[in-house]
Every structure is written in C-alpha cells, then in structure tokens.
mmCIF file of C-alpha atoms in Angstrom:
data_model
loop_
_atom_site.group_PDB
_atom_site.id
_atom_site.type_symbol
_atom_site.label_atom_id
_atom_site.label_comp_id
_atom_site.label_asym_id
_atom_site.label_seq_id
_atom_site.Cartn_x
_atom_site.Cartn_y
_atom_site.Cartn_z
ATOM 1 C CA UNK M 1 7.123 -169.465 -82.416
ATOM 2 C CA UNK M 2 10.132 -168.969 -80.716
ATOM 3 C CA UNK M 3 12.549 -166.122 -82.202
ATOM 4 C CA UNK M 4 15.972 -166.650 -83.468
ATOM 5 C CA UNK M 5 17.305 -163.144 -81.707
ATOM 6 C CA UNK M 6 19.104 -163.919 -79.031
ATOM 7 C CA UNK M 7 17.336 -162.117 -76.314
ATOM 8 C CA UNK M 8 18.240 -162.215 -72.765
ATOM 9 C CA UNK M 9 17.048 -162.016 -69.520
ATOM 10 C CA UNK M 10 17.773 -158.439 -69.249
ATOM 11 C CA UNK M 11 16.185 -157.680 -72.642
ATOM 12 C CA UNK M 12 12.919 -159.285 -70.958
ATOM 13 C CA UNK M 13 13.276 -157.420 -67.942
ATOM 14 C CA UNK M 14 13.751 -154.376 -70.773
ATOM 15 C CA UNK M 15 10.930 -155.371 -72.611
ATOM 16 C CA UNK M 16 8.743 -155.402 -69.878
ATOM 17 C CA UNK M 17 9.493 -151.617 -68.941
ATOM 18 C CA UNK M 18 9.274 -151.335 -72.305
ATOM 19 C CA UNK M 19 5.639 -152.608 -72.808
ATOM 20 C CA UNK M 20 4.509 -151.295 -69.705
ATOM 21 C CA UNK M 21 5.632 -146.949 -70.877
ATOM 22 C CA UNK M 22 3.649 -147.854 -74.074
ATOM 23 C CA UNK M 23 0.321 -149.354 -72.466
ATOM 24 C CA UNK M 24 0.168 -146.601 -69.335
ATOM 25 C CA UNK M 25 2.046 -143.071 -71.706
ATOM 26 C CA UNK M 26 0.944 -143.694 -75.573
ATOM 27 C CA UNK M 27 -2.334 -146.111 -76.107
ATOM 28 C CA UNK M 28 -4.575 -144.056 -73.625
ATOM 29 C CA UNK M 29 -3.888 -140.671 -75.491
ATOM 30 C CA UNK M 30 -3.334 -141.886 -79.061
ATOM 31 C CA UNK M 31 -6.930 -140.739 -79.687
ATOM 32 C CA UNK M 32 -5.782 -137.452 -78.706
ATOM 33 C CA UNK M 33 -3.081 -137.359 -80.626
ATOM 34 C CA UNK M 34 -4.677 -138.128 -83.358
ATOM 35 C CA UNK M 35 -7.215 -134.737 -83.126
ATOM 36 C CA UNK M 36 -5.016 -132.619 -82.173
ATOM 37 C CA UNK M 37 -2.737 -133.964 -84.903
ATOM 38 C CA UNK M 38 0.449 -133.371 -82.811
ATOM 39 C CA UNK M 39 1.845 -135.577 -79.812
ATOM 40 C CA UNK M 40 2.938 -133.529 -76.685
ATOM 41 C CA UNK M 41 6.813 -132.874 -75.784
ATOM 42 C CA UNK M 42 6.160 -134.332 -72.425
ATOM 43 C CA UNK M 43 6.169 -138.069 -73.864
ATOM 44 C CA UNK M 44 9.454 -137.508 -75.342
ATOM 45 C CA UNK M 45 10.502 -136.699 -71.766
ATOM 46 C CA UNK M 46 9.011 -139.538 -70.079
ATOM 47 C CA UNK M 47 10.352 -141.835 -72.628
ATOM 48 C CA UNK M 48 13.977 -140.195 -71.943
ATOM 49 C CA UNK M 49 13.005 -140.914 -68.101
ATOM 50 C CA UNK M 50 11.824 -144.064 -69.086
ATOM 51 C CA UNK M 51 15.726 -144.967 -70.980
ATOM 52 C CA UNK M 52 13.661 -145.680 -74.238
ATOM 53 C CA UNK M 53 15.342 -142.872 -75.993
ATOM 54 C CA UNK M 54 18.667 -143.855 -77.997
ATOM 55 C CA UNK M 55 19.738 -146.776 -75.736
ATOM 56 C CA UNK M 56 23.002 -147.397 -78.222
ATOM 57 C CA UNK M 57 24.090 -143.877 -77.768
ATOM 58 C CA UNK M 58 28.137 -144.361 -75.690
ATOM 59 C CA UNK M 59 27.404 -143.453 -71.871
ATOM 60 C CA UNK M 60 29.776 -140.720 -71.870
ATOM 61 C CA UNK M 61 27.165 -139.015 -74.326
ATOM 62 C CA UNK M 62 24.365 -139.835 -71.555
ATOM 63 C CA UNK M 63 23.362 -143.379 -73.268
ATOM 64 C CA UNK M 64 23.648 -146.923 -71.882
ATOM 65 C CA UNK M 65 25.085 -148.171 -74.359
ATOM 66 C CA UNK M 66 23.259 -151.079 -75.353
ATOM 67 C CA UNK M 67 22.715 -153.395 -78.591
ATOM 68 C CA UNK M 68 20.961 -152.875 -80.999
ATOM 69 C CA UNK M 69 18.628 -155.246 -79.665
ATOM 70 C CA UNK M 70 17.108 -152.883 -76.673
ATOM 71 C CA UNK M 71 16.189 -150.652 -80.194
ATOM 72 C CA UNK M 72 14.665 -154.255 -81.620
ATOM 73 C CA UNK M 73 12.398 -154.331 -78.584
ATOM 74 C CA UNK M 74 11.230 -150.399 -78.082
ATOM 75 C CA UNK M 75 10.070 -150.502 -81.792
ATOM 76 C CA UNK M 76 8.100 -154.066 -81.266
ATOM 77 C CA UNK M 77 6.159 -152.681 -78.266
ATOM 78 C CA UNK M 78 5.614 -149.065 -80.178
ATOM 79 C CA UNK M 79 3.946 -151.680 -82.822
ATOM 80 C CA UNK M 80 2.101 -153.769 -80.179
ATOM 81 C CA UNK M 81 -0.556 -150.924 -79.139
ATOM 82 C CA UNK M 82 -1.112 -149.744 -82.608
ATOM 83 C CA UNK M 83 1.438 -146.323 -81.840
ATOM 84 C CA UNK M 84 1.603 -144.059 -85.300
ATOM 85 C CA UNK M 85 2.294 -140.659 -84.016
ATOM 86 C CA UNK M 86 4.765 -141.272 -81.598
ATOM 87 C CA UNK M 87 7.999 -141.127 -84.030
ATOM 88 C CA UNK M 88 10.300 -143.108 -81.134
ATOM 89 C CA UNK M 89 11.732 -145.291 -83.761
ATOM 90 C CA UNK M 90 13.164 -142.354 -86.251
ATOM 91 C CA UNK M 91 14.697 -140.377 -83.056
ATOM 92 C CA UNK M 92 16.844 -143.799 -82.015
ATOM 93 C CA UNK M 93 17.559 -145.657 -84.912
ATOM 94 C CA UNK M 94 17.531 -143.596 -88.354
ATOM 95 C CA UNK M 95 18.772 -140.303 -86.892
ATOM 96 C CA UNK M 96 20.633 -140.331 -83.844
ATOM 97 C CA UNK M 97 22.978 -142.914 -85.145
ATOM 98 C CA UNK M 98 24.167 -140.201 -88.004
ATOM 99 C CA UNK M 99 25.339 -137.974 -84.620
ATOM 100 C CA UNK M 100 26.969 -141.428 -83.292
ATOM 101 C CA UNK M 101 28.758 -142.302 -86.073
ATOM 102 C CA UNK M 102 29.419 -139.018 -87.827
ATOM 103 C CA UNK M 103 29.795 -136.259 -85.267
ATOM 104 C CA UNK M 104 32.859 -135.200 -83.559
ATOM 105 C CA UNK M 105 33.312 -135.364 -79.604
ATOM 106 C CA UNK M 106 32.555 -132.059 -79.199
ATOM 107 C CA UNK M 107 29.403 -132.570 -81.395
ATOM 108 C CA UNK M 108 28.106 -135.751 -79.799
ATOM 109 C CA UNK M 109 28.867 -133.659 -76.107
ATOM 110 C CA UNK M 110 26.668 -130.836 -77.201
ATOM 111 C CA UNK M 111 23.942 -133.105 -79.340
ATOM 112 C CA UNK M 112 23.394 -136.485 -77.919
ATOM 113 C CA UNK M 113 22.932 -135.570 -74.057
ATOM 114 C CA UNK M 114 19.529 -133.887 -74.603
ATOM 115 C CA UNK M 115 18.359 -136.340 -77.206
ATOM 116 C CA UNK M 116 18.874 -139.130 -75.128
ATOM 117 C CA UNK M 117 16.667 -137.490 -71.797
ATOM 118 C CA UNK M 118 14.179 -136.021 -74.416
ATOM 119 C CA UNK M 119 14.772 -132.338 -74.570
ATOM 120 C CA UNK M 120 15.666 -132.513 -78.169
ATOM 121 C CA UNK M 121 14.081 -134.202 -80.376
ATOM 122 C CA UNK M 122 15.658 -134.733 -83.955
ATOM 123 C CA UNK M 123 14.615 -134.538 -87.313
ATOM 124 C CA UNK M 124 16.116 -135.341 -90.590
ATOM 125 C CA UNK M 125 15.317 -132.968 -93.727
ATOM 126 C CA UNK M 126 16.331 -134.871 -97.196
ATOM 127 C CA UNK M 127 13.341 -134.725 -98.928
ATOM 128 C CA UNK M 128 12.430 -131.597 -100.919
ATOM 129 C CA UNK M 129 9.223 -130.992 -103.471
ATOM 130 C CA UNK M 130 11.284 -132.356 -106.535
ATOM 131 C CA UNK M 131 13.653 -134.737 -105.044
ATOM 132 C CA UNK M 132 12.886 -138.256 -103.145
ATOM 133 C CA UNK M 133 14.593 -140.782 -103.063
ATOM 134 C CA UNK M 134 16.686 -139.021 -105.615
ATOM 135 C CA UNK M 135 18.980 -137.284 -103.604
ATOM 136 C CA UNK M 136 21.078 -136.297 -106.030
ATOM 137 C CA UNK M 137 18.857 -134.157 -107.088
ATOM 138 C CA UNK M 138 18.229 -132.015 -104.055
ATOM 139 C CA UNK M 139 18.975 -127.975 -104.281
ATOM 140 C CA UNK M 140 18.630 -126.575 -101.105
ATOM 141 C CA UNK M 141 21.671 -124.978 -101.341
ATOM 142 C CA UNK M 142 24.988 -124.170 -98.564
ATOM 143 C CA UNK M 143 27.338 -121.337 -99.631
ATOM 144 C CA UNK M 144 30.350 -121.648 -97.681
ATOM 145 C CA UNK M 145 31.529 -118.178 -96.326
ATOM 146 C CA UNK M 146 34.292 -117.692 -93.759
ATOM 147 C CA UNK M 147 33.276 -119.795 -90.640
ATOM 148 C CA UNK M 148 29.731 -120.614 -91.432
ATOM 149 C CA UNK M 149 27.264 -121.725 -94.358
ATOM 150 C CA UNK M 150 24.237 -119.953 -96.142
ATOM 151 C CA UNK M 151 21.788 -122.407 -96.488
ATOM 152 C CA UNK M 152 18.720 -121.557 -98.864
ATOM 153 C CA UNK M 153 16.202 -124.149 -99.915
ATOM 154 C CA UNK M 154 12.489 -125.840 -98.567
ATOM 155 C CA UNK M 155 12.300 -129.682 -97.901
ATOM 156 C CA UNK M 156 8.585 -130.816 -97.638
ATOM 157 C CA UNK M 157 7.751 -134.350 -95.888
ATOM 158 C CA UNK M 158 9.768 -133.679 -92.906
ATOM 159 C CA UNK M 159 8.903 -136.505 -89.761
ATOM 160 C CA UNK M 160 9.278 -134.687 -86.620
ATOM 161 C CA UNK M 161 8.853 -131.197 -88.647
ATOM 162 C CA UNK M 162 7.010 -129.257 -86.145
ATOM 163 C CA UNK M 163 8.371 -131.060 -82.731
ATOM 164 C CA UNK M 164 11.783 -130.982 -83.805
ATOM 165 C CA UNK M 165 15.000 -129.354 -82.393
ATOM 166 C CA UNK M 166 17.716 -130.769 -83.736
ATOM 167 C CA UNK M 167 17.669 -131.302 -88.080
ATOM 168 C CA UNK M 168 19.761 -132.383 -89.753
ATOM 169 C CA UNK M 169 20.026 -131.082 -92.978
ATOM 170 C CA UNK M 170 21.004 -132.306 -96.309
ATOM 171 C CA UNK M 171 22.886 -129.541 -98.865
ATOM 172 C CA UNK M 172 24.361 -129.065 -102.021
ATOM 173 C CA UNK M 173 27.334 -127.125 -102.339
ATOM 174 C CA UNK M 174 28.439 -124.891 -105.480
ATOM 175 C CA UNK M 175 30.424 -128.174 -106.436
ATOM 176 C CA UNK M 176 27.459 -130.253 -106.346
ATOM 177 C CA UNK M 177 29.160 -132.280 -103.354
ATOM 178 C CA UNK M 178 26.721 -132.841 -100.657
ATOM 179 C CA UNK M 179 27.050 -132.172 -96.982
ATOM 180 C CA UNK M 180 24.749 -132.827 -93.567
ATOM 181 C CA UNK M 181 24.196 -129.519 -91.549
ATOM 182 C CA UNK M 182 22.609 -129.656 -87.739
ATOM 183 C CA UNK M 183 20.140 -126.850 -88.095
ATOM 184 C CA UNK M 184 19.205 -125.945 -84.652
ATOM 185 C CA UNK M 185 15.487 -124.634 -83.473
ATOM 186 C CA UNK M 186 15.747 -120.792 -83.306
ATOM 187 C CA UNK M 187 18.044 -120.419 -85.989
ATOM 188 C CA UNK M 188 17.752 -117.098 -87.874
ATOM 189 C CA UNK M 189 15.601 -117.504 -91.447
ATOM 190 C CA UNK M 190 14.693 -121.307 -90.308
ATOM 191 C CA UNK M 191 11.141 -121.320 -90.563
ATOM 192 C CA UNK M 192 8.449 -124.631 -90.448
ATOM 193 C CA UNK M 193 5.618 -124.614 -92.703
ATOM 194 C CA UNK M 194 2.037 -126.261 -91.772
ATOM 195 C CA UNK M 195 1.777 -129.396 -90.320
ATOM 196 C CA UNK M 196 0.975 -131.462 -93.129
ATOM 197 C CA UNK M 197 -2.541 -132.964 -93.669
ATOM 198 C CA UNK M 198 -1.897 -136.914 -94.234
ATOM 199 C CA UNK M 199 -4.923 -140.069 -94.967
ATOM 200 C CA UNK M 200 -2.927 -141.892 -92.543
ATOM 201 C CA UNK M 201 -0.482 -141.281 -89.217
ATOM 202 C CA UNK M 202 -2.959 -138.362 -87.875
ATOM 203 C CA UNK M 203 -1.018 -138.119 -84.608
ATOM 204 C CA UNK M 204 2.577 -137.381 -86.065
ATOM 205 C CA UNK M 205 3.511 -134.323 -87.408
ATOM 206 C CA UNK M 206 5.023 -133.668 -90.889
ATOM 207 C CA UNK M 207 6.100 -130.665 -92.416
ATOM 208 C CA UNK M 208 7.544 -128.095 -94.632
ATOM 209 C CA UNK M 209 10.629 -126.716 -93.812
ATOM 210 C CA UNK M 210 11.824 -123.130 -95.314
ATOM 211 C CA UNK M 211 15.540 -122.525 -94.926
ATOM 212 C CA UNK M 212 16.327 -118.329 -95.851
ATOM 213 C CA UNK M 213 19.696 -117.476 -95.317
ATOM 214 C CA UNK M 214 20.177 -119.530 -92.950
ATOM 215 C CA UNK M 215 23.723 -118.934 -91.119
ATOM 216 C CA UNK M 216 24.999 -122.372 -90.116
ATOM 217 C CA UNK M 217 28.276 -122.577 -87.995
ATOM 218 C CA UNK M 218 31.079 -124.464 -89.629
ATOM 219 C CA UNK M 219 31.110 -126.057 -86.499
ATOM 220 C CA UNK M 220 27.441 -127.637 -87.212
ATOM 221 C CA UNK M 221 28.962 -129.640 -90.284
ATOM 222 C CA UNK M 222 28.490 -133.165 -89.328
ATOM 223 C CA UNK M 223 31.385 -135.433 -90.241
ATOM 224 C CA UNK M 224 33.438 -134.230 -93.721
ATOM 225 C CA UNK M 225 32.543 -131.711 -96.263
ATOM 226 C CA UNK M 226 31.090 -133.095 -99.527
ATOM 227 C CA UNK M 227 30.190 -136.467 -98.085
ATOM 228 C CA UNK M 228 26.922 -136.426 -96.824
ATOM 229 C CA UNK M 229 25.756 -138.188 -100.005
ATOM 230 C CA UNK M 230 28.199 -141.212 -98.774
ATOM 231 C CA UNK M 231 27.027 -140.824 -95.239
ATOM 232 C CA UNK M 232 23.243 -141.354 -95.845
ATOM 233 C CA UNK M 233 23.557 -144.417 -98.122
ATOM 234 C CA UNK M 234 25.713 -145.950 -94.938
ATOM 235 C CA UNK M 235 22.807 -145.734 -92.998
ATOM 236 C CA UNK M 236 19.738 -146.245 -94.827
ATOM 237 C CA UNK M 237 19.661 -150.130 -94.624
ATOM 238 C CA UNK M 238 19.428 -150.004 -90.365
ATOM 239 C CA UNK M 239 16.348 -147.288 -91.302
ATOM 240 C CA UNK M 240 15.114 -149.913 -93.868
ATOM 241 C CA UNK M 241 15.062 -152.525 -91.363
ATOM 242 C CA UNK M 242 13.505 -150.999 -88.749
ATOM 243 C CA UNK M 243 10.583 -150.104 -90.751
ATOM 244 C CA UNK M 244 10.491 -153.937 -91.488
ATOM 245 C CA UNK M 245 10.365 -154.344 -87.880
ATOM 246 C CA UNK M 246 7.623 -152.281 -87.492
ATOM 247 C CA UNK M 247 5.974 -153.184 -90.173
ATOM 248 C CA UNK M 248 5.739 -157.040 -89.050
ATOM 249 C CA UNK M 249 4.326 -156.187 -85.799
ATOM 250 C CA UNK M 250 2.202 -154.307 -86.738
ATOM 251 C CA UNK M 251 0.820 -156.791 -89.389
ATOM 252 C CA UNK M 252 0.788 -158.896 -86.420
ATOM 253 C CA UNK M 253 -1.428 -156.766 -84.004
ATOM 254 C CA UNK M 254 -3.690 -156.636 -87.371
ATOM 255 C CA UNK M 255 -4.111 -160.556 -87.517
ATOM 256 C CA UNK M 256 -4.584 -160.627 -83.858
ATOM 257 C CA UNK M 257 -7.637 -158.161 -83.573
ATOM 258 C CA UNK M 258 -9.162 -160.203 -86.748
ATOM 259 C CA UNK M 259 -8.586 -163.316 -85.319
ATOM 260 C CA UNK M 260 -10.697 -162.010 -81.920
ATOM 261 C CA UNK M 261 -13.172 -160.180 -84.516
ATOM 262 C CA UNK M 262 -14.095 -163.192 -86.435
ATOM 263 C CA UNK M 263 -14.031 -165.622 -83.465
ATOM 264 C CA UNK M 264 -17.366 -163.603 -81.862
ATOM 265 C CA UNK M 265 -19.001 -162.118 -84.676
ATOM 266 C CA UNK M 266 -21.802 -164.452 -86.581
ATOM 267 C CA UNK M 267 -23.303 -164.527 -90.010
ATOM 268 C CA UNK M 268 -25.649 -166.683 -91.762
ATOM 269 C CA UNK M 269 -25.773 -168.517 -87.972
ATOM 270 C CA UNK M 270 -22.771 -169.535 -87.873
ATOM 271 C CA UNK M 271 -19.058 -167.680 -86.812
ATOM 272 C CA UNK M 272 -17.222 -165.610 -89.448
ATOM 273 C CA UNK M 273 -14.146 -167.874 -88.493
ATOM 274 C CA UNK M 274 -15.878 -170.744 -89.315
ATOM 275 C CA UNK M 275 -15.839 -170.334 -92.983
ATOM 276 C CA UNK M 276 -13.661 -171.922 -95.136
ATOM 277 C CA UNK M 277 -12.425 -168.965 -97.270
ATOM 278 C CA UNK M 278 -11.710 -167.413 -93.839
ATOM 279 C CA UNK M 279 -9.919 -170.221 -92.685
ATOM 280 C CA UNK M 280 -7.354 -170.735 -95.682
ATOM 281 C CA UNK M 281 -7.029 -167.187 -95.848
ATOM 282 C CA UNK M 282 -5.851 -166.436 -92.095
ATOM 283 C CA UNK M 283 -3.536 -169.505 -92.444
ATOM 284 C CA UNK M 284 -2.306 -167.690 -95.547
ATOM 285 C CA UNK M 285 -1.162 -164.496 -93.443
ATOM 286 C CA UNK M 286 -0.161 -166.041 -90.508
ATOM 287 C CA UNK M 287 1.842 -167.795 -92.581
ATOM 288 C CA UNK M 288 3.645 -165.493 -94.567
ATOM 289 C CA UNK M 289 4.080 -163.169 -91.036
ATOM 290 C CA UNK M 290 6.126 -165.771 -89.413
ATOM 291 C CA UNK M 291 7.997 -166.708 -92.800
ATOM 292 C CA UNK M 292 8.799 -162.880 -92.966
ATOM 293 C CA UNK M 293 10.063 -162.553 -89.661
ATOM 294 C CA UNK M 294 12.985 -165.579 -89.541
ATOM 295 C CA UNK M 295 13.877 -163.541 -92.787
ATOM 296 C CA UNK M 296 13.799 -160.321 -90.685
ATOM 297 C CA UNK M 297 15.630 -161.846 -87.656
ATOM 298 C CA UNK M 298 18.321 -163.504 -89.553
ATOM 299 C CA UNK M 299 19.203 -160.164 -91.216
ATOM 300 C CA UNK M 300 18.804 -158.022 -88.200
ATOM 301 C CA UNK M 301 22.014 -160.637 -86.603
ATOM 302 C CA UNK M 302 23.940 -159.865 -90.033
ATOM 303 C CA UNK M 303 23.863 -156.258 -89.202
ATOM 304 C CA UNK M 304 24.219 -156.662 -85.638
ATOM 305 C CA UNK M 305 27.866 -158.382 -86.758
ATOM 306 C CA UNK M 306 28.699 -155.312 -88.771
ATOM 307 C CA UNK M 307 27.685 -157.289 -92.043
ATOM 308 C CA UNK M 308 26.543 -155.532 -95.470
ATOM 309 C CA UNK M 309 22.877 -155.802 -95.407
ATOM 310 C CA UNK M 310 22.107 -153.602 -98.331
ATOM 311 C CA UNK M 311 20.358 -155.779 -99.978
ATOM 312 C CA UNK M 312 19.000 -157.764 -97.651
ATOM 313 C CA UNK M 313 17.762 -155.003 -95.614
ATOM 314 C CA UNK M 314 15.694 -153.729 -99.159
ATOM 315 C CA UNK M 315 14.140 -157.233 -99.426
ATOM 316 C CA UNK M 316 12.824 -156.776 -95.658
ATOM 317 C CA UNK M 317 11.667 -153.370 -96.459
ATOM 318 C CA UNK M 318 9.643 -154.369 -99.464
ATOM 319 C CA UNK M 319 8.254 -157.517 -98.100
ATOM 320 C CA UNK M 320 7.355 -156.624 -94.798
ATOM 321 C CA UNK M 321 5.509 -153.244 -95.422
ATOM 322 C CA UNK M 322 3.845 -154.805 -98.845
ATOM 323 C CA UNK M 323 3.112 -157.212 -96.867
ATOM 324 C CA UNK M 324 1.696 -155.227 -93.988
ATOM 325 C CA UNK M 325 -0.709 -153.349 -96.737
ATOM 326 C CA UNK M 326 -2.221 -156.258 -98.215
ATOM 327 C CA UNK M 327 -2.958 -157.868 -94.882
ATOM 328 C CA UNK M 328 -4.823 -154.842 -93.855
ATOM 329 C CA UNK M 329 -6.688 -154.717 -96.623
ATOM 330 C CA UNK M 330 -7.658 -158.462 -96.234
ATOM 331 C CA UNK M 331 -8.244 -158.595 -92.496
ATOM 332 C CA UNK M 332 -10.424 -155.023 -93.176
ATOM 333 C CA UNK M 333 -12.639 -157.375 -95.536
ATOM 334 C CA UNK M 334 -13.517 -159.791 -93.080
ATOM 335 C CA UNK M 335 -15.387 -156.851 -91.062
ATOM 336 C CA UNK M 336 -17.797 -156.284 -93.560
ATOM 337 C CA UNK M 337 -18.753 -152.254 -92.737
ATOM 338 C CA UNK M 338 -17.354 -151.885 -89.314
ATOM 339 C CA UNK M 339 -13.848 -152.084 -90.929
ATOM 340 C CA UNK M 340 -15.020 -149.048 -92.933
ATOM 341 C CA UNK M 341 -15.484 -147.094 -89.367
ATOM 342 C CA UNK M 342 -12.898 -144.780 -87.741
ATOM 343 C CA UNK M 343 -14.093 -146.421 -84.162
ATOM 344 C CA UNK M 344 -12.425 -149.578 -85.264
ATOM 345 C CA UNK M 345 -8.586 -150.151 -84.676
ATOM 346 C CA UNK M 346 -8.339 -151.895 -88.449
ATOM 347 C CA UNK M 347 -9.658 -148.637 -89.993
ATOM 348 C CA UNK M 348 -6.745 -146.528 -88.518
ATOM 349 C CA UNK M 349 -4.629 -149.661 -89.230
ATOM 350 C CA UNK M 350 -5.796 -149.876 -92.706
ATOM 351 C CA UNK M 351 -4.932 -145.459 -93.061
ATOM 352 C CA UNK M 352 -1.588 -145.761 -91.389
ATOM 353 C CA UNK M 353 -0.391 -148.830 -93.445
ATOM 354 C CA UNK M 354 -0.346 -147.327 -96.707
ATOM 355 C CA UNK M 355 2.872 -144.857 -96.302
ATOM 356 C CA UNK M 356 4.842 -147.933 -95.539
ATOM 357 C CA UNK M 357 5.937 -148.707 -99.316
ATOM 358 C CA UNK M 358 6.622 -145.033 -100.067
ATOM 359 C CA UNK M 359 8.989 -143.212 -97.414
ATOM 360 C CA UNK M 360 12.252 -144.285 -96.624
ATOM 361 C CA UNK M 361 12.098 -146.006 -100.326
ATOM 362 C CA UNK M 362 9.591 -146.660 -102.432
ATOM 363 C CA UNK M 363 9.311 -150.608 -103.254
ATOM 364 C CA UNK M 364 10.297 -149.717 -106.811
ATOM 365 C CA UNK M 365 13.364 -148.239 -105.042
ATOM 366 C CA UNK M 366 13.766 -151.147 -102.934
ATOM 367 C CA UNK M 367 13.818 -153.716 -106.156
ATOM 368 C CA UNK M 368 16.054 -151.690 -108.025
ATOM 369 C CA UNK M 369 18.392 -152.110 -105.548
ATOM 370 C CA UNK M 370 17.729 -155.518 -105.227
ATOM 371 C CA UNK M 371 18.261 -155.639 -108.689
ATOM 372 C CA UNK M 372 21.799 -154.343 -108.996
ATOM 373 C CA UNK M 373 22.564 -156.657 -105.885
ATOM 374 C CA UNK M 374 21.741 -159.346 -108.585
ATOM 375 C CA UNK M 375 24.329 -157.535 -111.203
ATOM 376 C CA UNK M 376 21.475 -156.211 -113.427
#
C-alpha cells in the first residue's frame, strides 16, 4: 500500500543507507547484545558516522538539518530487523529535541555536537520509584545555592542508564516548581545503580540512578527555572508518536515472519495457512496494521505542520502498541511450541512487545487524555 508521507527521492536514497547500517551494524550482533545485556559505544559511533544520529539537529550544532521525516525512516528500519537494544529512537527524537528547543546557544554548542557524531549519548531521568507518569509527584530534589544546584534524589527505569553521558534531569525545587538539569557523566555524587533485569528488551540497558549532592552548574539549567513541568508535556506527543511508529513496524515484521511460518509448516497434511481460522485471522491483522498506519501517517503530517497532536498522538500510542501486543500474542499461537522457544524471532518479539503500553504512558494514561480531549 502506498504511504501518504510524502517521501522523496532523497529520503529513499536515505532510507537505503539507512537499511543497509541496520542489516550489516545491529541484526548480526543483536544476539550479543542481548547476553551481554548492554550494546557497545562503538554503534553509537558508527551510527553518528553513518548521519543516523539526530538528523533535525541545526547544522551549526553539527546536524543536517533535516525533517522530521529522515527520523520517520531511521526508526522504521530500527523496527525492520527486529532492533530492541539499540535505543536510536530515544537519543533523536524524545531527548535531543528538549536540547533543540530548550537550550541556549551556548548549551546546544557544548551539547548537541557530540550527540550528533555519537560521543554522547543522552538519557532522560523522570521516572523515580513512586512517581510515573505522575510527575508531579517526583522528589528528587534541587536546592538552589549561589551559582549551582544540590540535587538529591534516585530515579529508577532510566533508558540509556548505564551508556549514558548526557541526562537530563527532572527536579523539584523548594517551591514545588519543576526544572530540567543536564547532569553530566563524572559528576561528583552521580552514581548508576544495576542494570536492570527486564522479561523483555535484554539488549538495552535500564537503570537506577542515585543523585547525592550533586553540584549542578546554573549554567546546566535547560531553558527557564520552574518550567520543566511545561517543557515535558510540549514534547511528549512527538515521543508518543514515535513509539507508534515503532510499534507498527514492528507489528509488521511480526505478520511477515508468520505469514513465511505458516506458508511452509504442515499439520494434519495440509499447510497451517491453509486453514480457515488462520486465514480470517491474518486478514484480521493485516487489516487493522494498514488501518493503523493512514491513522499514524496522517498525524505524523499534523505535527510535521506544527499542529497540536495531543490527542491524536495518545490515540496512536494506545492503538498501535495495544495493537502490537495482541498481534504477537496471536501470530505466537499459530507456532504451536516453537513460538514458546527463545531461538525463534516471535518469542523475543512476543518479550519485547509487552513494555509498549506501559512507558512513555500507560494506555490508561493515554485514554485519560483522550478523554479530556473529549471535555470529560
């Protein structure tokens, strides 16, 4: 089906680059990943060589750039070869564009360079062991003294936690206003935690972060004091969507390896494919996955245009990745015990799926906002 993006000839020349760093640099050493639990720096680097790191980012911060459709692309082909540990997608489009927006000149000079070649890699620290998506409810804590801040607090759940260089870091003032801090690697009393043990996403690392005494420069305060609250709902609908993005292709790659599964594989003499119940449900999915992504693509131009997608970006978000679980689940089925087995792609599919309705939102979060969109 042909797409309703308007994609060009140089975002097919870019996706083929694109396609061809994720075939050759990630899907040969995702095993690897995956036992060791960590992916290597180097990749980050080779992506930077590659120009796959924050493509939007102005060219007099080191970036080309480009629109936000280059980002479109690099997080379809992450999704194409079954990538989970590789965290491309949270470096370029939910964190880096807090720096773009947010930082000063002097900030973005300093920051964005190294981010964009791969020698920093970013992090964003919000959640903490008793507040989500509640962020009013945080408590790691910044005590403003002189020219810097005293930060005190732990923030569990962190992407990026142990590979990270750059975090930025959500705070409460004595107030109760909240503020984002860059908290640089090396910092005095910044310390990470273990690398979290997860069901799913065995390559990427997640951790605990422990923040004691912490002196951050006044200089480190990204954008205005007290308004890091305002600053994070601003860009949580682009984050939203991209997981949407994701979440469809990968749902995609899912009905793909089924469809080649139950093509060969025979029972009761004939081909699993074959079956009516196997029929009507593929034509179910496949279905709903191309329904979902005009949806997708018609929002992703609204926010390309500057457009409120709030609420539109939530409905993506819920869809897509609810979506994305139950299709899993479904496709796993029609493997009978070899879906159950670690050696199969729709196992690891089937592990990695399931945090897709809880970070970045919950779906309960996602209707609620829905919700108010309606006026209830």
């Amino acid at each position: 089906m042909d797409r309703i993006l308007p994609f060009t000839e140089e975002h097919q020349q870019f996706r083929e680059m694109t396609r061809k760093f994720f075939e050759t640099e990630v899907k040969p050493h995702h095993e690897e990943w995956e036992k060791n639990h960590i992916v290597p720096k180097e990749v980050w680097r080779k992506a930077g060589d590659y120009g796959l790191l924050c493509p939007n980012v102005d060219p007099e911060f080191g970036g080309a750039g480009a629109d936000f459709l280059y980002n479109v692309i690099i997080i379809e082909e992450s999704a194409k070869v079954g990538n989970s540990g590789f965290f491309i997608s949270l470096h370029n489009d939910v964190i880096a564009p807090y720096i773009s927006a947010f930082a000063n000149d002097e900030q973005k000079k300093r920051w964005l360079p190294k981010c964009v070649s791969g020698e920093s890699i970013l992090a964003i620290a919000m959640t903490e062991p008793g507040a989500g998506s509640d962020l009013k409810s945080l408590r790691t804590s910044a005590i403003e003294k002189d020219d810097h801040f005293i930060v005190n607090g732990q923030k569990t759940f962190i992407s990026n936690g142990q590979l990270s260089d750059l975090i930025i870091t959500a705070v409460k003032h004595e107030n109760g206003t909240i503020s984002l801090l860059m908290v640089e690697e090396g910092m005095k009393g910044f310390e990470r935690g273990r690398n979290l043990d997860k069901i799913g996403l065995k390559a990427q690392d997640t951790s605990e972060l422990y923040y004691n005494n912490v002196i951050v420069p006044k200089s480190n305060l990204i954008g205005k004091q007290g308004q890091g609250f305002r600053y994070l709902m601003q860009k949580l609908a682009q984050e939203r969507l991209v997981l949407a993005l994701a979440a469809v292709e990968s749902t995609r790659l899912v009905q793909t390896i089924t469809l080649q599964y139950i093509k060969e594989r025979k029972a009761f003499g004939q081909k699993i494919g074959s079956f009516q119940n196997t029929k009507f449900k593929m034509a179910e999915m496949a279905t709903e996955l191309e329904m979902s992504q005009v949806f997708l693509d018609k929002v992703i131009i609204e926010h390309m245009k500057g457009e409120n997608t709030t609420v539109e970006a939530s409905m993506c978000k819920w869809y897509a990745t609810e979506m994305q679980k139950r299709h899993t689940d479904e496709c796993l089925q029609f493997f009978g015990g070899y879906g159950y087995m670690m050696e199969y792609p729709i196992a690891r599919a089937y592990l990695d799926a399931r945090i897709q309705t809880i970070y970045a939102g919950t779906t309960e979060i996602m209707k609620e906002i829905i919700g108010r969109g309606l006026g209830l």
